[in-house]
XYZ file of C-alpha atoms in Angstrom:
410
model
C 18.370 35.141 6.611
C 18.397 31.639 5.217
C 21.812 30.013 5.622
C 22.486 27.056 3.320
C 26.197 26.713 3.907
C 27.594 23.245 4.633
C 30.172 22.307 7.237
C 33.410 20.648 6.146
C 32.171 17.125 6.885
C 29.010 17.660 4.836
C 30.963 19.134 1.916
C 33.208 16.079 1.952
C 30.143 13.818 1.918
C 28.681 15.773 -0.981
C 31.905 15.310 -2.931
C 31.751 11.568 -2.288
C 28.100 11.522 -3.301
C 28.941 13.132 -6.644
C 31.615 10.501 -7.247
C 29.231 7.737 -6.181
C 26.507 9.118 -8.419
C 28.612 9.213 -11.542
C 30.246 5.838 -10.969
C 27.317 3.860 -9.521
C 23.948 5.572 -9.046
C 23.314 6.516 -12.672
C 24.746 3.345 -14.258
C 22.803 1.138 -11.822
C 19.635 3.150 -12.399
C 19.943 2.784 -16.169
C 20.656 -0.936 -15.788
C 17.639 -1.455 -13.497
C 15.455 0.415 -15.961
C 16.661 -1.766 -18.830
C 16.267 -5.013 -16.861
C 12.964 -3.835 -15.307
C 13.904 -4.989 -11.816
C 15.222 -3.285 -8.632
C 18.814 -3.415 -7.425
C 19.019 -6.662 -5.383
C 19.478 -6.143 -1.607
C 22.663 -8.239 -1.627
C 24.294 -6.137 -4.354
C 27.903 -5.284 -3.455
C 27.138 -1.649 -4.207
C 25.242 -1.315 -0.927
C 28.232 -2.528 1.117
C 30.438 -0.020 -0.670
C 27.974 2.722 0.219
C 28.176 1.772 3.894
C 31.970 1.762 3.787
C 31.871 5.304 2.423
C 29.570 6.422 5.226
C 26.894 7.590 2.809
C 24.298 4.900 3.450
C 22.763 3.518 6.594
C 22.000 6.986 7.909
C 18.994 9.138 7.326
C 20.388 11.812 5.009
C 18.291 14.398 6.833
C 19.127 13.053 10.247
C 21.725 14.667 12.413
C 21.377 12.146 15.200
C 22.521 9.442 12.790
C 25.440 11.653 11.891
C 26.993 11.502 15.325
C 25.782 14.921 16.498
C 23.823 13.863 19.539
C 25.601 16.468 21.637
C 24.057 19.322 19.653
C 22.428 21.977 21.806
C 18.671 21.320 21.431
C 18.003 25.069 21.672
C 20.070 25.774 18.566
C 18.826 25.250 15.007
C 19.515 21.911 13.398
C 20.966 21.534 9.913
C 19.606 18.076 9.157
C 16.729 19.181 6.917
C 18.970 21.490 4.888
C 21.571 18.768 4.477
C 18.754 16.445 3.509
C 17.499 18.546 0.598
C 21.013 19.223 -0.706
C 21.995 15.546 -0.640
C 18.615 14.407 -1.984
C 18.877 16.724 -4.989
C 22.389 15.571 -5.777
C 21.539 11.872 -5.439
C 18.410 12.264 -7.591
C 20.376 14.207 -10.190
C 22.371 11.033 -10.756
C 19.400 8.681 -10.349
C 16.384 9.030 -8.109
C 15.551 5.320 -8.240
C 19.025 4.271 -7.105
C 18.960 6.996 -4.440
C 15.746 5.632 -2.902
C 17.261 2.131 -2.987
C 20.135 3.274 -0.749
C 20.186 1.684 2.712
C 18.738 3.734 5.556
C 15.538 4.438 7.476
C 14.066 6.157 4.415
C 10.745 7.928 4.865
C 10.118 5.734 7.922
C 12.739 7.679 9.838
C 10.656 10.861 9.973
C 7.738 9.562 12.094
C 10.143 7.836 14.486
C 11.973 11.111 15.013
C 8.796 13.146 15.371
C 6.722 10.715 17.420
C 9.052 8.137 18.974
C 10.272 8.066 22.556
C 14.047 8.302 23.145
C 14.096 4.541 23.733
C 12.252 3.878 20.476
C 14.566 6.169 18.504
C 17.605 4.321 19.805
C 16.027 0.908 19.367
C 14.843 1.360 15.777
C 17.336 3.878 14.381
C 20.439 2.939 16.377
C 21.167 -0.221 14.301
C 21.508 1.955 11.177
C 24.806 3.261 12.525
C 26.286 -0.223 12.173
C 28.048 -0.969 8.907
C 28.138 -4.772 9.013
C 25.286 -5.046 6.480
C 22.803 -2.779 4.702
C 19.555 -2.070 6.521
C 16.364 -0.423 5.305
C 13.295 1.096 6.946
C 9.946 1.843 5.308
C 6.854 4.005 5.744
C 3.407 2.416 5.332
C 0.514 4.826 4.971
C -1.113 4.424 1.529
C -4.020 2.016 1.084
C -6.055 1.112 -1.970
C -8.891 3.353 -0.752
C -6.759 5.948 1.011
C -4.058 7.463 -1.138
C -3.948 11.225 -0.935
C -6.785 11.202 1.630
C -4.780 9.580 4.405
C -7.567 10.344 6.877
C -9.468 7.475 5.257
C -7.109 4.633 6.180
C -8.910 1.399 7.118
C -6.120 -0.730 8.580
C -7.286 -1.472 12.131
C -5.467 -1.832 15.444
C -7.234 -3.538 18.358
C -5.736 -3.587 21.842
C -5.319 -7.104 23.276
C -3.418 -7.184 26.554
C 0.089 -5.882 26.038
C -0.248 -6.095 22.241
C -2.170 -4.465 19.417
C -3.583 -6.704 16.689
C -3.281 -5.142 13.222
C -5.410 -6.119 10.224
C -5.461 -4.500 6.806
C -3.315 -3.874 3.764
C -0.970 -1.221 2.422
C 0.111 -0.505 -1.119
C 2.930 1.310 -2.952
C 5.323 1.042 0.014
C 8.958 1.558 -1.000
C 11.567 -0.957 0.200
C 9.047 -2.703 2.470
C 10.115 -6.182 1.381
C 13.738 -5.678 2.445
C 13.045 -3.404 5.432
C 13.992 -4.179 9.039
C 10.731 -2.522 10.020
C 7.836 -0.611 8.530
C 6.101 2.281 10.292
C 2.438 1.416 9.751
C -0.407 3.836 10.375
C -3.677 2.248 11.536
C -6.898 3.282 13.227
C -8.188 2.071 16.584
C -11.724 3.192 15.637
C -12.637 3.978 12.001
C -15.722 5.923 13.150
C -13.519 8.506 14.904
C -11.522 9.471 11.821
C -8.196 11.182 12.390
C -8.510 11.124 16.190
C -8.055 7.349 16.170
C -4.886 7.170 14.091
C -1.890 5.372 15.602
C 1.597 4.637 14.299
C 3.217 1.235 14.904
C 6.623 -0.157 14.071
C 6.058 -3.561 12.477
C 9.309 -5.490 12.552
C 10.589 -7.906 9.928
C 9.447 -11.450 10.560
C 6.296 -10.498 12.463
C 3.761 -13.325 11.885
C 0.911 -12.137 9.673
C 2.985 -9.587 7.752
C 3.362 -10.702 4.156
C 4.329 -9.083 0.858
C 1.573 -9.679 -1.682
C 2.906 -7.880 -4.721
C 6.010 -6.194 -6.112
C 4.757 -3.432 -8.378
C 5.786 -3.252 -12.030
C 6.485 0.454 -12.604
C 7.004 2.577 -15.694
C 9.980 4.318 -14.070
C 12.124 4.481 -10.942
C 12.769 0.788 -11.273
C 15.968 0.712 -9.216
C 14.032 0.399 -5.952
C 11.202 -1.967 -5.228
C 7.676 -0.830 -4.428
C 5.428 -3.374 -2.747
C 1.975 -4.061 -1.372
C 1.590 -6.036 1.848
C -1.082 -7.367 4.164
C -1.348 -7.429 7.934
C -3.264 -10.509 9.045
C -3.739 -10.562 12.816
C -0.260 -9.092 13.331
C 0.424 -8.896 17.045
C 2.485 -5.788 17.718
C 3.862 -5.110 21.224
C 2.583 -1.964 22.914
C 6.248 -0.951 23.095
C 6.130 -0.557 19.282
C 3.374 2.070 19.419
C 5.296 5.227 18.508
C 5.296 7.728 21.354
C 3.403 5.422 23.726
C -0.318 5.535 24.470
C -0.247 8.879 26.291
C 1.085 10.512 23.147
C -2.232 10.050 21.339
C -4.375 12.385 23.353
C -6.266 14.596 20.936
C -5.247 13.994 17.298
C -1.584 13.318 17.919
C -1.548 10.272 15.627
C -2.830 12.137 12.591
C -0.764 15.195 13.468
C 2.276 12.959 13.707
C 1.648 11.719 10.184
C 1.181 15.267 8.919
C 4.342 16.355 10.739
C 6.176 13.574 8.949
C 4.935 14.958 5.633
C 6.261 18.394 6.609
C 9.703 16.773 6.676
C 9.377 14.449 3.710
C 7.582 16.706 1.212
C 10.554 19.080 0.742
C 12.752 16.007 0.256
C 10.477 14.532 -2.414
C 10.104 17.956 -4.023
C 13.842 18.524 -4.246
C 14.275 15.079 -5.808
C 12.246 16.521 -8.682
C 14.741 19.369 -8.862
C 17.547 16.845 -9.215
C 15.792 15.118 -12.123
C 14.935 18.483 -13.700
C 18.599 19.507 -13.520
C 19.684 16.265 -15.168
C 17.153 16.722 -17.995
C 18.031 20.387 -18.465
C 21.765 19.694 -18.661
C 21.150 16.848 -21.103
C 19.162 19.183 -23.354
C 21.757 21.948 -23.017
C 24.579 19.604 -24.005
C 22.563 18.388 -26.993
C 22.119 21.984 -28.159
C 25.834 22.691 -27.798
C 26.704 19.632 -29.834
C 24.088 19.917 -32.561
C 23.070 23.550 -33.051
C 25.064 26.571 -34.224
C 23.262 28.868 -31.854
C 25.150 32.038 -32.791
C 23.484 31.978 -36.212
C 20.461 34.327 -36.514
C 17.978 31.497 -36.860
C 14.666 32.316 -35.129
C 14.085 28.688 -34.131
C 17.430 28.552 -32.347
C 16.652 31.743 -30.453
C 13.312 30.336 -29.326
C 15.046 27.187 -28.096
C 17.608 29.197 -26.118
C 14.854 31.333 -24.633
C 12.977 28.237 -23.460
C 16.198 26.796 -22.026
C 16.817 30.000 -20.067
C 13.251 30.097 -18.754
C 13.530 26.473 -17.675
C 16.713 27.187 -15.755
C 14.924 29.995 -13.891
C 12.091 27.655 -12.900
C 14.513 24.993 -11.659
C 16.332 27.526 -9.476
C 12.987 28.791 -8.173
C 11.902 25.260 -7.258
C 15.173 24.602 -5.448
C 14.828 27.747 -3.338
C 11.284 26.779 -2.333
C 12.577 23.423 -1.098
C 15.455 25.050 0.766
C 13.085 27.505 2.449
C 10.877 24.685 3.749
C 13.947 22.821 5.025
C 15.378 25.920 6.693
C 12.110 26.457 8.571
C 12.133 22.818 9.712
C 15.682 23.161 11.026
C 14.624 26.229 12.984
C 11.594 24.384 14.378
C 9.264 26.831 12.705
C 5.939 25.726 11.149
C 6.532 24.797 7.530
C 3.371 23.002 6.423
C 2.524 25.795 3.962
C 6.063 26.064 2.594
C 6.477 22.271 2.335
C 3.269 21.994 0.320
C 4.221 24.938 -1.917
C 7.536 23.247 -2.683
C 5.829 19.912 -3.332
C 3.182 21.539 -5.527
C 5.702 23.519 -7.572
C 8.774 21.328 -8.096
C 7.411 18.129 -9.750
C 5.586 19.999 -12.570
C 8.827 21.886 -13.215
C 10.640 18.565 -13.566
C 7.940 17.275 -15.887
C 8.308 20.416 -17.991
C 12.109 20.104 -18.038
C 12.019 16.510 -19.286
C 9.360 17.392 -21.878
C 11.431 20.347 -23.061
C 14.465 18.114 -23.423
C 12.513 15.624 -25.521
C 11.172 18.406 -27.743
C 14.636 19.880 -28.257
C 16.090 16.506 -29.171
C 13.111 15.721 -31.407
C 13.447 12.280 -32.998
C 16.722 11.656 -31.161
C 14.918 12.048 -27.821
C 12.269 9.379 -28.187
C 14.529 6.390 -28.716
C 14.777 3.972 -25.819
C 18.493 4.571 -25.325
C 18.315 8.366 -25.252
C 18.247 8.611 -21.398
C 15.695 11.438 -21.438
C 12.882 8.961 -22.011
C 13.874 7.315 -18.709
C 13.790 10.657 -16.880
C 10.401 11.361 -18.448
C 9.045 8.095 -17.010
C 10.862 8.524 -13.678
C 9.578 11.945 -12.821
C 5.829 11.397 -13.070
C 5.612 9.492 -9.817
C 7.001 12.486 -7.917
C 3.932 14.421 -8.972
C 1.832 11.858 -7.085
C 3.646 10.566 -3.984
C 3.592 12.504 -0.706
C 0.342 14.138 -1.819
C -0.869 14.980 -5.309
C -1.105 18.464 -6.782
C -4.746 18.659 -5.714
C -3.903 17.750 -2.106
C -1.104 20.304 -1.955
C -3.414 23.033 -3.220
C -5.979 22.113 -0.553
C -3.309 22.303 2.159
C -2.043 25.633 0.823
C -5.541 27.101 0.598
C -6.435 26.050 4.136
C -3.270 27.584 5.489
C -3.823 30.819 3.590
C -7.447 31.435 4.555
C -7.726 29.234 7.656
C -10.227 27.055 5.834
C -12.113 24.580 8.087
C -10.772 21.032 8.192
C -12.661 18.043 6.812
C -13.889 17.121 10.290
C -15.372 20.572 10.736
C -12.633 21.669 13.073
C -10.546 24.727 12.273
C -7.310 24.112 10.462
C -4.325 23.971 12.792
C -2.869 27.370 13.547
C 0.722 28.023 12.636
């Protein structure tokens, strides 16, 4: 039986998050959208977040929540907390939520692949509240978006260092991050078997931001491209150490990270869908006399009811994937189902809202137009619809992998 109950501390944090969302996340998101620039890293809002204990920790990370003494044989609750908090934060504003301090998506590979020393070294500083800190996750390249097996950033061993060369694109918060987890290959001819994950720290010579992307939505956080030009990375920054990469551990580590992050990204869509749905519902209440026997009104109410059912369905799919992760059960199939299902639901919810509001919905100050632009990216990041369907199909019928090897058994 799936248990989604929260402990008292988590309920208190959720209450604070709702207050923070109404007072800061949504107003700052709307302001960033209007000004077409991200929230600056020195904005006083980030210090306030740290004071409240809501930032600086991975929202899906129990270790950062002071629960190191948890019995490792018992189920965690970090993934379930993660999806609940991520939906609530994205309901208020997904862009502002991603801008919050913390390890971000970079925390997942460190947890899955890092040694105990590496976890403490790279994630430990996030417990401090003296200043906001960010982490980042660098996988996507210009020629390797959804097909992450095709990355071309190289890593060459040189003594007690690896030398990284290449470029990454569409990496959230990478300009302000303390470190970026960068995936590279030690031999492009060996495909996935040669993948490695490195922590590239801020200030490393050769690491440089080349572009801050100008986006149609989600403008509250910055998305950057960067290059790695003969970056010398200590062997100690190779996640898991060299022995970890026997077989295809590097690629599997990346895929394991996606198993954690895809339900999070999917449930962010649910948050946006809920915001759009409620906006449309409130518009109907204020502008339509729905108890009149007008066929058009009945059709609108029917569509609103159907949309609510789809949003609840999407949320449960995300919760199921998170529950499996907390119980250390394979969830690749469920994570991809959630990621494949939830973003189109959010797109449909925002489109429905615009149609219900008609002319009033397409003005630049109508809020729904922002949600409509915000949500599209969630249909793309962490694997497109096509990629999710491939993953689902392979898991269902044990379809052979690209390299000719059988798909991993669950």
